[in-house]
Coordinates of C-alpha atoms in Angstrom, one line a residue:
X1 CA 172.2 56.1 176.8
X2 CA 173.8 58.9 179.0
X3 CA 176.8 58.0 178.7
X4 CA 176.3 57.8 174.5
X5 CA 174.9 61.3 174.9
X6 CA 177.7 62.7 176.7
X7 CA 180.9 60.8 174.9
X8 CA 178.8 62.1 171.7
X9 CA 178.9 65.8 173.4
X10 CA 182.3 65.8 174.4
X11 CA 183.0 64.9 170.7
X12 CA 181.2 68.0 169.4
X13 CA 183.1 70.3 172.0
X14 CA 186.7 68.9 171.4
X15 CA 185.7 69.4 167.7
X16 CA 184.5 72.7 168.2
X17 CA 187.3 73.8 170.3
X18 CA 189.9 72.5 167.4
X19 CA 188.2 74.1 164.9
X20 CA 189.9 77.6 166.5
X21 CA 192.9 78.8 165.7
X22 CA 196.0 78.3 168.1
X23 CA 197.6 80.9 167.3
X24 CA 196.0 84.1 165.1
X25 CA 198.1 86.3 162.8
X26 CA 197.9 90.2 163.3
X27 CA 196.8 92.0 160.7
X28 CA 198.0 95.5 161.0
X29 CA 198.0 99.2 159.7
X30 CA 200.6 99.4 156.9
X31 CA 202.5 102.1 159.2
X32 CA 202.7 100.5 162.3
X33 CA 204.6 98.0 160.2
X34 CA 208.5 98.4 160.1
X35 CA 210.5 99.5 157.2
X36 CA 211.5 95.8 156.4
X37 CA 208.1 94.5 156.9
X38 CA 206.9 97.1 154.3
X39 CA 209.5 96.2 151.9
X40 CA 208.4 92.6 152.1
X41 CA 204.8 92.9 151.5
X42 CA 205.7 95.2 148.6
X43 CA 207.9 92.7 147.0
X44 CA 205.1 89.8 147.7
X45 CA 203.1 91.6 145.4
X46 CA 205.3 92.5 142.7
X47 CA 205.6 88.4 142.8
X48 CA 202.5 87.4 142.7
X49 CA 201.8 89.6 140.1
X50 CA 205.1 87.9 137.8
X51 CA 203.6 84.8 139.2
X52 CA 202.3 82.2 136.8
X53 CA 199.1 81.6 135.8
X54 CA 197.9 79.0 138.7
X55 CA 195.3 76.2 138.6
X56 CA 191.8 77.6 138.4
X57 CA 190.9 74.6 141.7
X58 CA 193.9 76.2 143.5
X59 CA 193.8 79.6 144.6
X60 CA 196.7 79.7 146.7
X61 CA 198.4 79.1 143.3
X62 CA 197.0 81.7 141.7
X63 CA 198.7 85.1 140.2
X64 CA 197.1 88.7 140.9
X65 CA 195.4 88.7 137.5
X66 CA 193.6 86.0 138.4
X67 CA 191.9 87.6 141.3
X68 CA 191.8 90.7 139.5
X69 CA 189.5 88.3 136.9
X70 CA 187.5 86.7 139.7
X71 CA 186.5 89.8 141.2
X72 CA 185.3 91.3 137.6
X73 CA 183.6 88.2 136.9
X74 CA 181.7 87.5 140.0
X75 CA 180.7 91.1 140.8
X76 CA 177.0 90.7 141.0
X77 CA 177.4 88.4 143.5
X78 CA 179.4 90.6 146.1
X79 CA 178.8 94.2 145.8
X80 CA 175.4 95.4 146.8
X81 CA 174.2 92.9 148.3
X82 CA 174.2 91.2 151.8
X83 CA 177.0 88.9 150.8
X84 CA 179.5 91.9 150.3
X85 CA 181.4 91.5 153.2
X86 CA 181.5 87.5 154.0
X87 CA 182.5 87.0 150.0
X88 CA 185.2 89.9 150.4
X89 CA 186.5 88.1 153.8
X90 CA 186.9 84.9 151.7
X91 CA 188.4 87.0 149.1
X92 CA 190.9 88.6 150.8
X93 CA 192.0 85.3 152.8
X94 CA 192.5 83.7 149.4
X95 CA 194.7 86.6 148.2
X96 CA 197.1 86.8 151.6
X97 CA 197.5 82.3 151.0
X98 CA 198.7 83.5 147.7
X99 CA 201.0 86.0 148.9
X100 CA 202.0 83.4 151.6
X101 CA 202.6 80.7 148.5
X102 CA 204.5 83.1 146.3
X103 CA 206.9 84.1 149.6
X104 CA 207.3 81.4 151.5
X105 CA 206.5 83.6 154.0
X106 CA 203.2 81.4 156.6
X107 CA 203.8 84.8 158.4
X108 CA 202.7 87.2 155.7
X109 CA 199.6 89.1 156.1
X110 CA 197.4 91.6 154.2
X111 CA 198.0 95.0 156.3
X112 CA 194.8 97.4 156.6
X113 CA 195.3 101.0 155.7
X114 CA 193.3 103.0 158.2
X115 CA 192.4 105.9 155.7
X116 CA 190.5 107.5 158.2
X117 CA 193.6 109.0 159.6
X118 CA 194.4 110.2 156.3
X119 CA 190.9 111.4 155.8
X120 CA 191.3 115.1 155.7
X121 CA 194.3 115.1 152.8
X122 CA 194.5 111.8 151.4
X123 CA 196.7 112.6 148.6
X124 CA 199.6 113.4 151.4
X125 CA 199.9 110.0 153.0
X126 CA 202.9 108.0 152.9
X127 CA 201.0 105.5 152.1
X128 CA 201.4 106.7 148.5
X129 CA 205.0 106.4 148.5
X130 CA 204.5 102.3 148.6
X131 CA 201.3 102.1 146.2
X132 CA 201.5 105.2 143.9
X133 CA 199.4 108.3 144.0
X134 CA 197.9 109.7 140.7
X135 CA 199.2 108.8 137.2
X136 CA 201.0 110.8 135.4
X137 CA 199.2 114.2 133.4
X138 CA 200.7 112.5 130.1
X139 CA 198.7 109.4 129.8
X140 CA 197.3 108.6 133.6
X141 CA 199.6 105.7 133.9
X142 CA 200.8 105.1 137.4
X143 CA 204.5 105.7 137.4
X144 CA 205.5 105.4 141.2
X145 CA 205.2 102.9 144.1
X146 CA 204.7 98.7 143.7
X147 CA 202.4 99.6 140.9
X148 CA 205.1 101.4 138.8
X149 CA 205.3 99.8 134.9
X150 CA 202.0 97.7 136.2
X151 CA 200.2 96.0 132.7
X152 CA 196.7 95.0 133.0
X153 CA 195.3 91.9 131.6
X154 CA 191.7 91.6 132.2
X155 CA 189.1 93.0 131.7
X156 CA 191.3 94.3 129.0
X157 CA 194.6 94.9 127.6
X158 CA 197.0 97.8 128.7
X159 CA 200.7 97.9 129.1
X160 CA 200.2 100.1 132.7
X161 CA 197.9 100.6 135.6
X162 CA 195.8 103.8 134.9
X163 CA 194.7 106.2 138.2
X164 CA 193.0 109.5 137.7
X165 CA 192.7 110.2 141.2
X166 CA 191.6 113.5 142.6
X167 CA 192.1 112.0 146.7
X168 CA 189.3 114.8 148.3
X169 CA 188.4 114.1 152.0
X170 CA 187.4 110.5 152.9
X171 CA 185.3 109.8 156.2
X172 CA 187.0 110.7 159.5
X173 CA 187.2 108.0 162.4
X174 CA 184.4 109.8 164.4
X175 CA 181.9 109.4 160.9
X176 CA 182.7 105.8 161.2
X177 CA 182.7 105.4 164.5
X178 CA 178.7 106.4 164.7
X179 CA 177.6 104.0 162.3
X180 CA 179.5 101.1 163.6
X181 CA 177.7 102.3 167.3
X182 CA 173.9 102.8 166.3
X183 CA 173.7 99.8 163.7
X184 CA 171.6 97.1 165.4
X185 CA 171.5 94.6 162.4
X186 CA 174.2 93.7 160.0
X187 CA 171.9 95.6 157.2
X188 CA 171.8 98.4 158.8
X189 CA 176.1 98.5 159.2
X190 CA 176.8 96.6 155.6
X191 CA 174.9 99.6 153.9
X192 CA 176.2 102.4 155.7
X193 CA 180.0 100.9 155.0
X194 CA 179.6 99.8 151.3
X195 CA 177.6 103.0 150.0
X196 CA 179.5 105.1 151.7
X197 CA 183.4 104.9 153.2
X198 CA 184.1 102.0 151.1
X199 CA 182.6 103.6 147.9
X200 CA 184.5 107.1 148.2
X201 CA 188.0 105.5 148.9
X202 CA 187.4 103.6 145.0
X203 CA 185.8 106.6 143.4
X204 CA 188.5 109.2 144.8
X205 CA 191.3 106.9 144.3
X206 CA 190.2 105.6 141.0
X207 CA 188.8 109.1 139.6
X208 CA 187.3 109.7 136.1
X209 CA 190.1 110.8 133.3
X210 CA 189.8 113.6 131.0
X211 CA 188.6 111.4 128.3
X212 CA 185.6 110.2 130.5
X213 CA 186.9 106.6 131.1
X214 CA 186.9 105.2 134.7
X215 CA 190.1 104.1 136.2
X216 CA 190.4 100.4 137.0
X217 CA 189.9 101.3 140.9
X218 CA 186.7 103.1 140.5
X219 CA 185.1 99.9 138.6
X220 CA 185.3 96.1 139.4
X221 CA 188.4 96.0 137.9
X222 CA 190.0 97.1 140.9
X223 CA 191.3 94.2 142.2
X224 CA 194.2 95.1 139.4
X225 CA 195.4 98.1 141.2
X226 CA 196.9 97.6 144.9
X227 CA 195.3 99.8 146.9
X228 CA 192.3 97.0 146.9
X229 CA 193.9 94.7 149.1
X230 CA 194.7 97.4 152.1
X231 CA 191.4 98.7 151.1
X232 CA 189.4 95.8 151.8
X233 CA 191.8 95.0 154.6
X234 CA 190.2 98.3 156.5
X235 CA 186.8 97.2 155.5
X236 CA 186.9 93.5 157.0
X237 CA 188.5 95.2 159.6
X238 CA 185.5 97.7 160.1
X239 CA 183.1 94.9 159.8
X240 CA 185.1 93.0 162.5
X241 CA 185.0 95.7 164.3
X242 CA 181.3 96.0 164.8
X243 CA 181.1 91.7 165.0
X244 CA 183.1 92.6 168.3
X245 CA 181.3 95.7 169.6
X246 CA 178.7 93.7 170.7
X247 CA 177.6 89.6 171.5
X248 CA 174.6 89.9 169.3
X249 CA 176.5 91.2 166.7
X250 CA 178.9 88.3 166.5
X251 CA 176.7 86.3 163.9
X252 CA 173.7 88.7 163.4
X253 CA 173.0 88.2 159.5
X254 CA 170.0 90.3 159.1
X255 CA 169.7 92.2 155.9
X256 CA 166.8 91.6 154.0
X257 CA 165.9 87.8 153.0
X258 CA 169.9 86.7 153.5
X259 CA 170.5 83.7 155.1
X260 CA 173.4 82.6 157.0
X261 CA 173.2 79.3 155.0
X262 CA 173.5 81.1 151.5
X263 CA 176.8 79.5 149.8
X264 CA 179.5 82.1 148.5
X265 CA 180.2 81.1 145.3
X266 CA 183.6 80.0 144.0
X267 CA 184.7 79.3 147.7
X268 CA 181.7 77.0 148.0
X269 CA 181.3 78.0 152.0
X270 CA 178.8 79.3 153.8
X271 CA 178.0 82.7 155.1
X272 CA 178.3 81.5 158.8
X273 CA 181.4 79.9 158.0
X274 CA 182.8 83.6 157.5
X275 CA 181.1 84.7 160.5
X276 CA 184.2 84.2 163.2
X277 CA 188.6 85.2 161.6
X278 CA 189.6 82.9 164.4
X279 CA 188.0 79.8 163.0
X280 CA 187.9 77.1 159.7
X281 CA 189.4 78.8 156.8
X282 CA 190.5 81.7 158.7
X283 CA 192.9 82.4 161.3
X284 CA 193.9 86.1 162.3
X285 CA 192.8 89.2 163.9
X286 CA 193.3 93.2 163.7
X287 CA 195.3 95.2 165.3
X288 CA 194.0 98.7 167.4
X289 CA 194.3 102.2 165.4
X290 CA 194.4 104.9 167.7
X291 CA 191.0 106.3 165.2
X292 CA 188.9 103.2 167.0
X293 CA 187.6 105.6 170.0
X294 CA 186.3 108.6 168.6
X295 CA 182.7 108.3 169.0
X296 CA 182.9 104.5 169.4
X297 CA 179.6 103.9 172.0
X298 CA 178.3 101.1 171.0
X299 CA 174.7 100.5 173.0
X300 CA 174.5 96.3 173.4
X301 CA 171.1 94.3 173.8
X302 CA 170.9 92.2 176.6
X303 CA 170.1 89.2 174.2
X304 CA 171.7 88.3 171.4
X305 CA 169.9 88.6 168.2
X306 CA 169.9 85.8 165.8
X307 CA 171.4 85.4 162.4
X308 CA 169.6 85.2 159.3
X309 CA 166.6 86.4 158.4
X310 CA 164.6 87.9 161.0
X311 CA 161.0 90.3 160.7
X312 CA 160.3 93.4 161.7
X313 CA 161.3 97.4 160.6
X314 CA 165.0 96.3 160.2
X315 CA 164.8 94.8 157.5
X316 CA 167.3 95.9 154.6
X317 CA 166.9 95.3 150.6
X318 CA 166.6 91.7 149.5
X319 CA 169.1 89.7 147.2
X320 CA 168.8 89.8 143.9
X321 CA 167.1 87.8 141.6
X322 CA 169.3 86.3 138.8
X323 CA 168.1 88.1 136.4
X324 CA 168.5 91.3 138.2
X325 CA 172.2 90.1 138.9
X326 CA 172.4 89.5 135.5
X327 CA 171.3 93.1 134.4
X328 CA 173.4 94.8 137.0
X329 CA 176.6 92.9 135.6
X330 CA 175.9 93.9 131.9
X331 CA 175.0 97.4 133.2
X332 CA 178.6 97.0 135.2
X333 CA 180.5 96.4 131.7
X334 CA 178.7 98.4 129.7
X335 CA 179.6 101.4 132.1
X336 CA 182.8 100.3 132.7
X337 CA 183.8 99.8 129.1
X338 CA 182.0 102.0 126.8
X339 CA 181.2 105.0 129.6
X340 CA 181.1 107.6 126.4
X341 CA 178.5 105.0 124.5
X342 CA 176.2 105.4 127.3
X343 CA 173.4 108.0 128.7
X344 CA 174.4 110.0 132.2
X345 CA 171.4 107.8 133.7
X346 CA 172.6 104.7 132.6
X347 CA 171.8 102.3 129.9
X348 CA 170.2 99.8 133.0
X349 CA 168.8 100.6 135.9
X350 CA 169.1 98.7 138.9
X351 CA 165.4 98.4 140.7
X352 CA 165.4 100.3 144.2
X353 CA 165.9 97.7 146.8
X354 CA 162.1 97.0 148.1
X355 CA 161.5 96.4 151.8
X356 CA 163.3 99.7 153.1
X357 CA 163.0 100.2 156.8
X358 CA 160.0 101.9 158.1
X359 CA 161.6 104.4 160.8
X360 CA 159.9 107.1 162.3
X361 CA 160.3 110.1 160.4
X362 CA 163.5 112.4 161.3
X363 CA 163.1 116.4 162.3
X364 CA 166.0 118.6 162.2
X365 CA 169.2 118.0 164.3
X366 CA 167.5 121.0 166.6
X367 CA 164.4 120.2 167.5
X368 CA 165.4 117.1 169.2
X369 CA 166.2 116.1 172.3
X370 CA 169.3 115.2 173.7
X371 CA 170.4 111.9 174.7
X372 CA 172.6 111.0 177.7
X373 CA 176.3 112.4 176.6
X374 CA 178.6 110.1 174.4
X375 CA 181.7 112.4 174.3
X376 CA 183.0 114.0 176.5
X377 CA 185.3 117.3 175.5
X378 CA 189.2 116.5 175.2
X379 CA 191.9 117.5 177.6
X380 CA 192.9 121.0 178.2
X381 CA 195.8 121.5 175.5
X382 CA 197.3 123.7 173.0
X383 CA 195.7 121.9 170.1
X384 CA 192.2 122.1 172.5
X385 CA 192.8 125.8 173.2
X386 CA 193.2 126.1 169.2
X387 CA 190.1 124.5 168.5
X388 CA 188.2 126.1 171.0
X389 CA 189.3 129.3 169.6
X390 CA 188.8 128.3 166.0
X391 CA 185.0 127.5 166.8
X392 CA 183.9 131.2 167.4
X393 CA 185.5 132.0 163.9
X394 CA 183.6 132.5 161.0
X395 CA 183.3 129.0 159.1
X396 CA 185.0 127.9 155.3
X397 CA 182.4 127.2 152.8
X398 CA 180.5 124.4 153.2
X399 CA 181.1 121.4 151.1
X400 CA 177.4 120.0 150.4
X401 CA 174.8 122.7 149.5
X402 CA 172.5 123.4 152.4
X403 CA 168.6 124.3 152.1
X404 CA 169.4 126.0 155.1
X405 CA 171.4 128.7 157.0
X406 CA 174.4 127.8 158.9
X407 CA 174.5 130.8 161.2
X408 CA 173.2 129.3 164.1
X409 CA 173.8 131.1 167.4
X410 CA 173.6 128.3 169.9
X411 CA 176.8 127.6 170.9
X412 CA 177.6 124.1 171.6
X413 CA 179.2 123.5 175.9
X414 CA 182.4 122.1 176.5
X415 CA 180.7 118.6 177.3
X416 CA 177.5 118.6 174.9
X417 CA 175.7 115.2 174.6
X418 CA 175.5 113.9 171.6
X419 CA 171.4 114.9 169.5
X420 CA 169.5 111.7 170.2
X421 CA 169.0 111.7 166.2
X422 CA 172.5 110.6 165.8
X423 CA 171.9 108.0 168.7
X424 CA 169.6 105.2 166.0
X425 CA 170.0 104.2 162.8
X426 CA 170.4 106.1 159.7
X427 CA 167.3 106.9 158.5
X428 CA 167.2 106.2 154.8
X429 CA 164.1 108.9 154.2
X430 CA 166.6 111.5 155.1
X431 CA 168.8 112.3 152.0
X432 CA 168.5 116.5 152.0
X433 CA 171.5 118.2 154.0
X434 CA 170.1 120.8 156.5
X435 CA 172.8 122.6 158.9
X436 CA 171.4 121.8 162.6
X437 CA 170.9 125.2 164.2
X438 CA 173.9 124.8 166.7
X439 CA 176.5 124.5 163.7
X440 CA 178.0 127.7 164.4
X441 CA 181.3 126.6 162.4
X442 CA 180.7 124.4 159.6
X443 CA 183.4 122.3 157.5
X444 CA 185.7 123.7 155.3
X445 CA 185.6 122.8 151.9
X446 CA 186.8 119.4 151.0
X447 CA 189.8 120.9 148.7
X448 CA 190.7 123.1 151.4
X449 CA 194.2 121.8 153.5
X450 CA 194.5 125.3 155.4
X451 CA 191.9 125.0 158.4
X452 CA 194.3 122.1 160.9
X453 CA 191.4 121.6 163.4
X454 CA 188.2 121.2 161.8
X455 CA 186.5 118.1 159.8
X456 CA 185.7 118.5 156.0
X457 CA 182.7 116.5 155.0
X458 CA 183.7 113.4 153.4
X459 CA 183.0 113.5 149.0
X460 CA 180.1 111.8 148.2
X461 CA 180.2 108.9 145.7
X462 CA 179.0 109.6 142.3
X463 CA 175.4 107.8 140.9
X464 CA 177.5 105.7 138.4
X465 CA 179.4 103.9 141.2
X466 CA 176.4 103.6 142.9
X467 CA 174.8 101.8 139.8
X468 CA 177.6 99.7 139.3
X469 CA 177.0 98.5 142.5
X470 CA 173.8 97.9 143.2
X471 CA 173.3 100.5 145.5
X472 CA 169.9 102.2 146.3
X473 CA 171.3 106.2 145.4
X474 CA 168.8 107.4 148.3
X475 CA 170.4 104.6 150.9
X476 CA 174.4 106.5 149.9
X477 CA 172.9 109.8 150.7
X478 CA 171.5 109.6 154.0
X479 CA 174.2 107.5 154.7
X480 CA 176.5 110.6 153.8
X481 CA 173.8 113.0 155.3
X482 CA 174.3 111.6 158.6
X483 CA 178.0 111.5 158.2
X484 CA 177.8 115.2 157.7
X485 CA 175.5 116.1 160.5
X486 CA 178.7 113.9 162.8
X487 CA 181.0 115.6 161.9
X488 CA 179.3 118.9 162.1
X489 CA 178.6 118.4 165.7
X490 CA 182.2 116.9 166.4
X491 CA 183.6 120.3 164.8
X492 CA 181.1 122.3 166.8
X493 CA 182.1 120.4 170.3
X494 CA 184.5 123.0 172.2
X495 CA 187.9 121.5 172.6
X496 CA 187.8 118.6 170.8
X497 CA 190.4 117.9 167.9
X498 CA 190.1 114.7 166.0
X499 CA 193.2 112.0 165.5
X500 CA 192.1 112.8 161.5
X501 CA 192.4 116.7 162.0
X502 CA 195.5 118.2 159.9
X503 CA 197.1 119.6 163.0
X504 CA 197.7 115.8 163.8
X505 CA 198.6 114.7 160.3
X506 CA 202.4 114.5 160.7
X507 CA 202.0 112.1 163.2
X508 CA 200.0 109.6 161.5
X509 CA 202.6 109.9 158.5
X510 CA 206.1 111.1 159.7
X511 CA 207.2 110.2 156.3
X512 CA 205.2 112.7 154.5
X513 CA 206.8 115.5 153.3
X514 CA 203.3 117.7 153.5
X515 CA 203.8 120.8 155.8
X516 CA 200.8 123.2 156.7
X517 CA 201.0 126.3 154.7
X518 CA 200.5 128.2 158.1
X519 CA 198.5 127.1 161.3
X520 CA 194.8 128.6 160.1
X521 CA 192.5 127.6 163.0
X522 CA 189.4 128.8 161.3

């Protein structure tokens, strides 16, 4: 019987040990990629777009209309909800084996782009000189990059690929980097991400046009324009991240009733089976951006936490019932087709998520106490002495308006720990904007490309996004609330200049031909 137990165990461990990947594929930021490695990911989508309609059983075979018609049609069941990330993952591998099908090319892989390091002037980014920046002022259509002379077949008909972009500030690394550190259950991370980085990048890039229509990328068309692809390469990428921040966070599935065992439908897989990029239907891994360690302190438990659902004040919104899903897609295409035919509150409301965390209540960034320090100020150097110097000028405007004064007069040391408020979770009661009496310098205005040391506040993401999406409206703004209150303390830390600042831009995008009007400190 031993000897049963143990041939039957060394069955199960050879099995499990095949079931990883030999050898994972890199899946890297689009500029760390050479010129010829650009080219050919370019040209991989410009085929798979000319592709053939494929088998609907096949989805390697598939063309990029057909994803573009998956994503529209299965919305409900991936956005706003704890599935979004595992059904994106699943997503995304499906479109790079179609890529690989199209090419030839078993190499071939979706490359991320780490907007964070574009964060501060989006719109400048050489990244726009491979996927198009704004349409045209004539009709919107996008008339530059692998989307030039783009049609668009479903939802609907139209002979290019519409962008009314207005590219604002996105969130910097160090804005990022704090959620990905306090989040102690995948709820907690999935919400902050999808309400709030992941929805700005669509609503900015998208935009609104004149005539009140959204642009594909800001609704869930947006798998037709390709920017969603390098998009949602960054966002697996952030999630994968935080899986590898931490041993309990490896397979910790708690967000609301979610199981692990819940089946993403069309792939017919399991959440778990998403859980590991190194394993089953997926093979690869991410490369490092030089925006992972601002801020990145992630605090581990001694004991992994388990996947799945789990009690206690964690706890995030439940799924949806069907016929909530079912309201929320009609809702979806309503908005997304007749936007003019429809009130500014929406024609359907989608039910605030029940079961929100019960954290303590939150006081002002100033009347707490300090935790042990989780930055430390940067070397001594001409960009420091800059910043140093720009923090006792008088601040730009403000991008979110305050209830409060930002004239503080306590100046922040050169090493200042980081407020023990920005230490837990985002607390979802918080959704006002209130200076912390330290901010002695707050952020320049988010159209403002003149200050090339200091952190604008990232945009938020409109209600109507929100909507679409499923997203609890008061979950987006404390998630952008604490985002502000980051990066006011990051621009109020003496010496420190962020990887996303504009003083830095040129060398996150050597091919951009965006030059500082002068070098304004303030």
């Amino acid at each position: 019987m031993q000897l049963a137990a143990s041939l039957v165990l060394a069955v199960l461990a050879v099995s499990q040990v095949a079931a990883q990947c030999a050898n994972p594929a890199v899946r890297r930021e689009f500029r760390e990629l050479s010129e010829a490695d650009r080219q050919a990911y370019v040209s991989a989508v410009r085929a798979l777009k000319a592709r053939p309609k494929g088998p609907d059983n096949d989805l390697s075979q598939w063309n990029l209309d057909q994803f573009a018609r998956l994503h529209w049609d299965r919305s409900p069941l991936a956005h706003g909800v704890p599935a979004f990330l595992p059904w994106h993952r699943y997503f995304v591998q499906n479109y790079e084996n179609a890529l690989r099908s199209v090419t030839g090319n078993s190499a071939l892989t979706v490359p991320y782009w780490d907007w964070t390091l574009d964060s501060q002037n989006p719109t400048a980014s050489e990244i726009m000189q491979y996927f198009g920046g704004t349409g045209r002022s004539s009709d919107h259509c996008v008339d530059s990059g692998v989307a030039k002379d783009w049609s668009v077949s479903y939802p609907y008909t139209s002979d290019c690929l519409v962008r009314c972009s207005r590219w604002t500030t996105l969130w910097p690394p160090s804005a990022v980097n704090n959620f990905l550190s306090v989040s102690k259950t995948y709820g907690d991370m999935r919400n902050s991400l999808e309400s709030g980085p992941h929805g700005v990048v669509h609503t900015s890039g998208g935009g609104v046009c004149p005539d009140g229509t959204n642009a594909p990328f800001t609704t869930m068309a947006s798998a037709n324009d390709p920017y969603f692809f390098i998009h949602h390469s960054m966002i697996d990428r952030t999630w994968w991240r935080w899986q590898n921040a931490c041993p309990e966070n490896a397979n910790n599935y708690v967000d609301g009733r979610a199981s692990s065992s819940d089946i993403l439908q069309p792939f017919g897989a399991t959440v778990a089976s998403a859980f590991s990029t190194t394993s089953g239907f997926f093979c690869y891994t991410y490369s490092s951006s030089k925006s992972d360690s601002q801020g990145f302190k992630p605090v581990c438990s001694s004991s992994p936490s388990q996947s799945g659902t789990a009690s206690g004040t964690a706890t995030t919104s439940p799924s949806p019932s069907p016929a909530s899903s079912q309201a929320q897609w009609f809702n979806n295409a309503l908005q997304q087709l007749l936007p003019n035919a429809l009130p500014k509150s929406g024609l359907l409301q989608v039910a605030p998520a029940k079961g929100k965390r019960e954290l303590e209540s939150e006081s002002a960034l100033a009347s707490v106490s300090a935790a042990p320090a989780s930055v430390s100020a940067a070397p001594a150097s001409s960009e420091a002495a800059a910043s140093e110097a720009a923090a006792s000028q008088p601040a730009a405007t403000a991008t979110a308006t305050a209830t409060a004064s930002v004239s503080g007069t306590i100046a922040m040391p050169t090493e200042s720990p980081m407020p023990e408020v920005l230490t837990r979770p985002v607390s979802h009661n918080e959704t006002t904007y209130v200076p912390a009496s330290y901010v002695k310098v707050a952020a320049p205005a988010i159209t403002d490309r003149s200050n090339l040391y200091k952190l604008r506040h990232p945009e938020a993401v409109s209600d109507e996004f929100l909507r679409m999406n499923g997203i609890d409206p008061a979950i987006a703004r404390a998630v952008e609330v604490r985002a502000k209150h980051v990066i006011d303390y990051y621009n109020n830390l003496s010496g420190y200049v962020s990887p996303a600042a504009l003083i830095n831009f040129a060398k996150s995008n050597p091919k951009s031909d965006w030059k500082p009007s002068s070098a304004k400190a303030k």
